[in-house]
PDB file of C-alpha atoms in Angstrom:
ATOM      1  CA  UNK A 103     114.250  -4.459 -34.911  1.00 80.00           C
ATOM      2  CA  UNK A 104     111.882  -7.026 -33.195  1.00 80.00           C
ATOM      3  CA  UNK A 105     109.654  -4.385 -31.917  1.00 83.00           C
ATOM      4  CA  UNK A 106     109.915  -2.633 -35.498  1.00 86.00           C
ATOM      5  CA  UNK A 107     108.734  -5.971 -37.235  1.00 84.00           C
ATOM      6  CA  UNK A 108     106.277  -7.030 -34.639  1.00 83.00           C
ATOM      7  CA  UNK A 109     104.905  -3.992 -32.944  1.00 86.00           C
ATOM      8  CA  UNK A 110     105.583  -1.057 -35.570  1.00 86.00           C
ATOM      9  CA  UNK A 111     107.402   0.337 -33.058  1.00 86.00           C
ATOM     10  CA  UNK A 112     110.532   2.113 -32.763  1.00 88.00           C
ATOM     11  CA  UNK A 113     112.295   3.503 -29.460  1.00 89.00           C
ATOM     12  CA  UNK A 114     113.640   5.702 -32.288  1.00 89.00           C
ATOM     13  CA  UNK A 115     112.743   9.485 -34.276  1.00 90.00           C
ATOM     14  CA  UNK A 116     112.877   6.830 -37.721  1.00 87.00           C
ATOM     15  CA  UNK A 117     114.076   3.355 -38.468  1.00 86.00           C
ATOM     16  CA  UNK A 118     114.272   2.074 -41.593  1.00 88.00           C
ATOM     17  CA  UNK A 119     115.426  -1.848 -42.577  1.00 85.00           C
ATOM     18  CA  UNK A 120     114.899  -4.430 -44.578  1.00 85.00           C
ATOM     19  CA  UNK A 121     112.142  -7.542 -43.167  1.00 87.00           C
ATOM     20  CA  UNK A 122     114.149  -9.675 -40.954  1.00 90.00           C
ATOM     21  CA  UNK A 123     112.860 -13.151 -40.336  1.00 89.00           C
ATOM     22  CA  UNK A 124     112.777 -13.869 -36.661  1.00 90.00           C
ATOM     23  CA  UNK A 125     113.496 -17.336 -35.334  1.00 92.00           C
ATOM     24  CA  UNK A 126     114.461 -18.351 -31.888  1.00 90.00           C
ATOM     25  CA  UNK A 127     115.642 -20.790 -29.514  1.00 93.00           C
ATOM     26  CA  UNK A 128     114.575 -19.649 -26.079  1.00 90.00           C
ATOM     27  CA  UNK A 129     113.147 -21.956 -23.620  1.00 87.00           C
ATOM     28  CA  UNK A 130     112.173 -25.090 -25.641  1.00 86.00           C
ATOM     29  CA  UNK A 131     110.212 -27.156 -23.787  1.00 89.00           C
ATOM     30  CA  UNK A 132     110.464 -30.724 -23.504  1.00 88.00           C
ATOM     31  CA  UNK A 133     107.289 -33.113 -23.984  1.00 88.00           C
ATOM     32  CA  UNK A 134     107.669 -36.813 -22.167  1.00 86.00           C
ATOM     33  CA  UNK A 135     104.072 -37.333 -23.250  1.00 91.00           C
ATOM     34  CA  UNK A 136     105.510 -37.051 -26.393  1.00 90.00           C
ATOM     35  CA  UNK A 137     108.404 -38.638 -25.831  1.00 88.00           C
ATOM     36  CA  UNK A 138     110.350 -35.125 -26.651  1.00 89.00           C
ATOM     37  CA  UNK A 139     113.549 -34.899 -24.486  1.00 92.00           C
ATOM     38  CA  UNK A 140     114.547 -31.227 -23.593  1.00 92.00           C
ATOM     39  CA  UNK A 141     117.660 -31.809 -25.992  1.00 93.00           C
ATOM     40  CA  UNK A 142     115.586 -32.917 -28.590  1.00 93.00           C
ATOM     41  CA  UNK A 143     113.197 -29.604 -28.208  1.00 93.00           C
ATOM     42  CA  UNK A 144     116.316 -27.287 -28.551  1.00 95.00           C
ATOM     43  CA  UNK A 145     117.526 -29.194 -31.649  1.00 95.00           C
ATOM     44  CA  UNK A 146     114.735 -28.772 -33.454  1.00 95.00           C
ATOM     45  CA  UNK A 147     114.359 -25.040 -32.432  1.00 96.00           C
ATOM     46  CA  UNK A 148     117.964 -24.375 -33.732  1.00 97.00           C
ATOM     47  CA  UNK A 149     116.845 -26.597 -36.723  1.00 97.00           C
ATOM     48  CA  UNK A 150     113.972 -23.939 -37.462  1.00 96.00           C
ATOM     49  CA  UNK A 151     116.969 -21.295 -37.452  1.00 97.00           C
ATOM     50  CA  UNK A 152     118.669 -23.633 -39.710  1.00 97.00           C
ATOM     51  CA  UNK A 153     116.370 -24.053 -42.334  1.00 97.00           C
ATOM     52  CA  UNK A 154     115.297 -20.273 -42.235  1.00 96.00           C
ATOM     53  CA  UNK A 155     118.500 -19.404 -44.234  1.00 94.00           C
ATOM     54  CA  UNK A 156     116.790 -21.000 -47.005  1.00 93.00           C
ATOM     55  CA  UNK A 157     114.575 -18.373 -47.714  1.00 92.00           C
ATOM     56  CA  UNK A 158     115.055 -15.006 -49.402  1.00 90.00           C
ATOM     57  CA  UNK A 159     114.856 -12.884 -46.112  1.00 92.00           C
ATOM     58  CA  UNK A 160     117.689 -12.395 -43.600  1.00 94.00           C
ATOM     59  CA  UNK A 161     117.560 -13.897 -40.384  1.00 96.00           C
ATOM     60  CA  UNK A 162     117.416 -12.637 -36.904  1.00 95.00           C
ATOM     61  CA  UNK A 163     118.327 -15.243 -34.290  1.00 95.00           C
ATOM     62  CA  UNK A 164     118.247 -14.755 -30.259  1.00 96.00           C
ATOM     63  CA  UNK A 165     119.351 -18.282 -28.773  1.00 97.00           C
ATOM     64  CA  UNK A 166     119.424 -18.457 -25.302  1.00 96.00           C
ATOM     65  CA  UNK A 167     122.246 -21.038 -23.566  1.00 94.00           C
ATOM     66  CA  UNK A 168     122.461 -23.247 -27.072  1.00 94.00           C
ATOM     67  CA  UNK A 169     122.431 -26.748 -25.905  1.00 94.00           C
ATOM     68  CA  UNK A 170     121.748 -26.456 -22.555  1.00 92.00           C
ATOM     69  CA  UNK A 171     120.420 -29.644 -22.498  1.00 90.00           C
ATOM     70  CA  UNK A 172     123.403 -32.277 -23.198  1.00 92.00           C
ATOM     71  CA  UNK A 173     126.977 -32.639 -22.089  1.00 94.00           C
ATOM     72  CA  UNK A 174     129.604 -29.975 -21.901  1.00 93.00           C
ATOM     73  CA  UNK A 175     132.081 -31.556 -24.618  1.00 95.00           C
ATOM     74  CA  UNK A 176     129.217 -31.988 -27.153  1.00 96.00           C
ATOM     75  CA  UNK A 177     127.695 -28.588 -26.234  1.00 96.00           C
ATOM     76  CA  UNK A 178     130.476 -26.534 -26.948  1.00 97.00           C
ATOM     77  CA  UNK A 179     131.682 -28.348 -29.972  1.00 97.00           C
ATOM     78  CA  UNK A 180     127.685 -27.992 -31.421  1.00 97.00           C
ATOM     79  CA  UNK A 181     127.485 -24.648 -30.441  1.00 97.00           C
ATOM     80  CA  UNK A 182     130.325 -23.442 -32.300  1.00 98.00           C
ATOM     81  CA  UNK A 183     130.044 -25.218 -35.410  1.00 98.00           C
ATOM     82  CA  UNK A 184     126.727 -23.704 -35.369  1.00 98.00           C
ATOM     83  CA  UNK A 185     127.338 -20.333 -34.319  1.00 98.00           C
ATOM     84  CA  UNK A 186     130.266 -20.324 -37.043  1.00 98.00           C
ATOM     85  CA  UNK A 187     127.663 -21.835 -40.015  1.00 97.00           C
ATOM     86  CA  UNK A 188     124.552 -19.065 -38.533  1.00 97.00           C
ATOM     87  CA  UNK A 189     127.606 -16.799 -39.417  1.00 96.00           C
ATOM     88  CA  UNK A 190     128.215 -17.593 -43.155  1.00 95.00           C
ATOM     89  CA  UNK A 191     124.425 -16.925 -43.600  1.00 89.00           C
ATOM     90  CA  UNK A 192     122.510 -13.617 -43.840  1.00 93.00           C
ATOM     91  CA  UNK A 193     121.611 -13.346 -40.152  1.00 95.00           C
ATOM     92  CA  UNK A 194     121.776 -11.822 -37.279  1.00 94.00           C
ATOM     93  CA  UNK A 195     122.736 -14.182 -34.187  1.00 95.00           C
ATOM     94  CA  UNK A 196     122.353 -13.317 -30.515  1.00 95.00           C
ATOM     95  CA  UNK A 197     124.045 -15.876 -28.860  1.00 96.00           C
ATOM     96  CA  UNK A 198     123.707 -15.940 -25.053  1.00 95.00           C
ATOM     97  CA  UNK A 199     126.282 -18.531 -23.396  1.00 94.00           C
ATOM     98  CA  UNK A 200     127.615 -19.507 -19.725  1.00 91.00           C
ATOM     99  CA  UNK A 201     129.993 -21.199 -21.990  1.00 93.00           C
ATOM    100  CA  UNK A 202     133.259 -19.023 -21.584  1.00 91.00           C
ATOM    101  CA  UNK A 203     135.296 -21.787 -24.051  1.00 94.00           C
ATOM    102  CA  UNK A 204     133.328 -20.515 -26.831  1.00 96.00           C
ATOM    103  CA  UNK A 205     134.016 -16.731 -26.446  1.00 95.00           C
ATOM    104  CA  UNK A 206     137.834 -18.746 -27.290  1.00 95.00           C
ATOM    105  CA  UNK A 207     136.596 -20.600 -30.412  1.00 97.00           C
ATOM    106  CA  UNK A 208     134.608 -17.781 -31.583  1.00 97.00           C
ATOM    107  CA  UNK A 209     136.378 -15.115 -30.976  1.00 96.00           C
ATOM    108  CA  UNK A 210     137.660 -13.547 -34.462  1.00 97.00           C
ATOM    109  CA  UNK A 211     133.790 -13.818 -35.393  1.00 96.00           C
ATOM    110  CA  UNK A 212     131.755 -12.924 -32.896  1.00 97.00           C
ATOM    111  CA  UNK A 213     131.527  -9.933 -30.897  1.00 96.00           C
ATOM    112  CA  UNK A 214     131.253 -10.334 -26.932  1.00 96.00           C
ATOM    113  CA  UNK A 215     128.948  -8.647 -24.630  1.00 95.00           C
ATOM    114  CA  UNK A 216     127.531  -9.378 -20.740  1.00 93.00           C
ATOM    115  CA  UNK A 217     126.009  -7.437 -18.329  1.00 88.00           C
ATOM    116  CA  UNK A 218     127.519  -7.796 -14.611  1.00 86.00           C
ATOM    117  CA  UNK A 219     125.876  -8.287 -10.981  1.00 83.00           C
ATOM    118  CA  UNK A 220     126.085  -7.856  -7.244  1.00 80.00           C
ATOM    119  CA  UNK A 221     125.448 -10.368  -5.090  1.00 75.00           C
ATOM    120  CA  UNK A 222     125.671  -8.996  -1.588  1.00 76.00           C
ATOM    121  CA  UNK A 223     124.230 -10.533   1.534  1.00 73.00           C
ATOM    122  CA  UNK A 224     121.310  -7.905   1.806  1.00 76.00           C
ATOM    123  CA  UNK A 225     119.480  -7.135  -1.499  1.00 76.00           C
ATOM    124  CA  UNK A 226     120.576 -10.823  -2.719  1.00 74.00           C
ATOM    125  CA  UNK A 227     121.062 -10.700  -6.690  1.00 79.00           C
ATOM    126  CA  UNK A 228     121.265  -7.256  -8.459  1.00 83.00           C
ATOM    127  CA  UNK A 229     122.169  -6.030 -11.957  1.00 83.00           C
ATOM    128  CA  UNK A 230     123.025  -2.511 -13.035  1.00 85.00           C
ATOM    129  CA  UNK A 231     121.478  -3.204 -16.422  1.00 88.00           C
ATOM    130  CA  UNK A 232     124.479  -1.967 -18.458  1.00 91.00           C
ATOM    131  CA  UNK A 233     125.790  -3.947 -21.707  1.00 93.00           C
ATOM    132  CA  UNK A 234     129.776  -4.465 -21.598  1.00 95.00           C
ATOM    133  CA  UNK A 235     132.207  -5.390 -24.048  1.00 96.00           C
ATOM    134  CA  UNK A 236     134.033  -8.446 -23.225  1.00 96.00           C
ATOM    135  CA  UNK A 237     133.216 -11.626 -21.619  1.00 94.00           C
ATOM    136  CA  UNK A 238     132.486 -11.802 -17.937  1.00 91.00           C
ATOM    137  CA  UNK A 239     135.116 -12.857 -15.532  1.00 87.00           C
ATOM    138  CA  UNK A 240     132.975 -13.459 -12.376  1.00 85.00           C
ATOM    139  CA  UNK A 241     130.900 -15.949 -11.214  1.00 85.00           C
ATOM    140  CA  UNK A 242     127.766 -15.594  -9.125  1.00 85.00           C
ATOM    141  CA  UNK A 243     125.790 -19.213  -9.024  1.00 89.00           C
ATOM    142  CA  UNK A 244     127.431 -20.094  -5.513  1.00 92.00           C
ATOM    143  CA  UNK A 245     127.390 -16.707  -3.890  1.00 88.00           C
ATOM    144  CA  UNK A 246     123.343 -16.789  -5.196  1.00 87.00           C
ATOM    145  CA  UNK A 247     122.510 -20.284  -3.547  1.00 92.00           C
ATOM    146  CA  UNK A 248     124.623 -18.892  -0.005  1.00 90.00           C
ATOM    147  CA  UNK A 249     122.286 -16.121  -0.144  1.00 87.00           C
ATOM    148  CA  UNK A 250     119.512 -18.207   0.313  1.00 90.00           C
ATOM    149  CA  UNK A 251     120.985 -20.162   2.935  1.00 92.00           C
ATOM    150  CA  UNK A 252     122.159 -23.269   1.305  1.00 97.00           C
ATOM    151  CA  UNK A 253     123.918 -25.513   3.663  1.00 98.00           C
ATOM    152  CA  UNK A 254     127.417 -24.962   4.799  1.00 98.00           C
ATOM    153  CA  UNK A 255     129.277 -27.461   3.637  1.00 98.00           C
ATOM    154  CA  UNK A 256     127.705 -27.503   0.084  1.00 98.00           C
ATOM    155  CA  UNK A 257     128.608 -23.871  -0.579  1.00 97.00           C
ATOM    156  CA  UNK A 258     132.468 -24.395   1.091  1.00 97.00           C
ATOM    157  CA  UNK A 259     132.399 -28.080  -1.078  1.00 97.00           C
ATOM    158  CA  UNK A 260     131.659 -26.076  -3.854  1.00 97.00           C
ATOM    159  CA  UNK A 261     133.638 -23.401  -3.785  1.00 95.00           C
ATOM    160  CA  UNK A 262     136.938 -25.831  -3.297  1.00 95.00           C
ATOM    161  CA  UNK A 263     135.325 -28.009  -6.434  1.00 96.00           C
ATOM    162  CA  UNK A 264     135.312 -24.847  -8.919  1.00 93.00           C
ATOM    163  CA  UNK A 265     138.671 -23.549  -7.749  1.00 92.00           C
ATOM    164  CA  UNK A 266     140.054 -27.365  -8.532  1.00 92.00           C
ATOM    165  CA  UNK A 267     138.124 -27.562 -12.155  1.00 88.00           C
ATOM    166  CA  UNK A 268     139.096 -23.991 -12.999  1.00 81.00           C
ATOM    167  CA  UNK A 269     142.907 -25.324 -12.718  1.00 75.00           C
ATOM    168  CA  UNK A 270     141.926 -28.431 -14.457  1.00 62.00           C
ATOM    169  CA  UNK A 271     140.521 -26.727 -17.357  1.00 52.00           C
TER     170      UNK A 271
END
């Protein structure tokens, strides 16, 4: 659809739709000239999304880690309320999310999707590039920053850190 709209073109034989509008939050940028906190940039792009329901044509909406730029509480409770209202609307929402609580909250409304990786000691981070249904189970940030020879005792640290929150939470 986004190369349809903006390109004319089609990794298709036809396509056919109606004109999408397309809004999205990926990588706002903060402005401390400005005074424009990193928060405050991605609440204003989600705003844009917001106020694009308003008009006649549907809405297609990528947003990349929603909130990225606050606390965890507030971020997942945002997120959701948002991702449910985006919902109600005539859109389209792409929601990408490190977030596994909201996969929980959303569940009977969204659909769930991730692509997996390797990291392996030799060729460092890898993908194989192929969409899944679900929500991912593993985790990859620690295994990434041994790879490039973070100290010792931060990667062990960490590793008995997540293994403590993960039964906290």
């Amino acid at each position: 659809m986004l190369l349809a709209q903006t390109f004319y073109f089609a990794l298709a034989k036809g396509y056919e739709a109606c004109f999408f509008n397309i809004v999205t939050s990926i990588s706002p940028n903060d402005d401390l000239v400005k005074g424009k906190s990193y928060y405050m940039a991605e609440a204003e792009s989600i705003l844009r999304i917001i106020k694009a329901l308003e008009k006649k044509a549907p809405v297609f909406c990528p947003i990349d880690e929603i909130f990225r730029g606050t606390n965890p509480i507030e971020r997942i409770s945002l997120s959701a309320e948002i991702l449910i209202y985006l919902s109600q609307g005539r859109t389209i929402s792409i929601a990408a999310t490190h977030d596994r609580e909201l996969a929980d909250i959303l569940k009977d409304i969204y659909e769930f999707y991730y692509f997996s990786e390797i990291v392996d000691s030799s060729k460092g981070l890898s993908f194989d590039y192929k969409l899944k249904k679900g929500v991912s189970q593993t985790r990859n940030a620690i295994k990434l920053l041994k790879h490039m020879n973070y100290p010792k005792a931060i990667i062990d640290n960490s590793y008995r850190r997540a293994e403590k929150i993960d039964g906290f939470i």
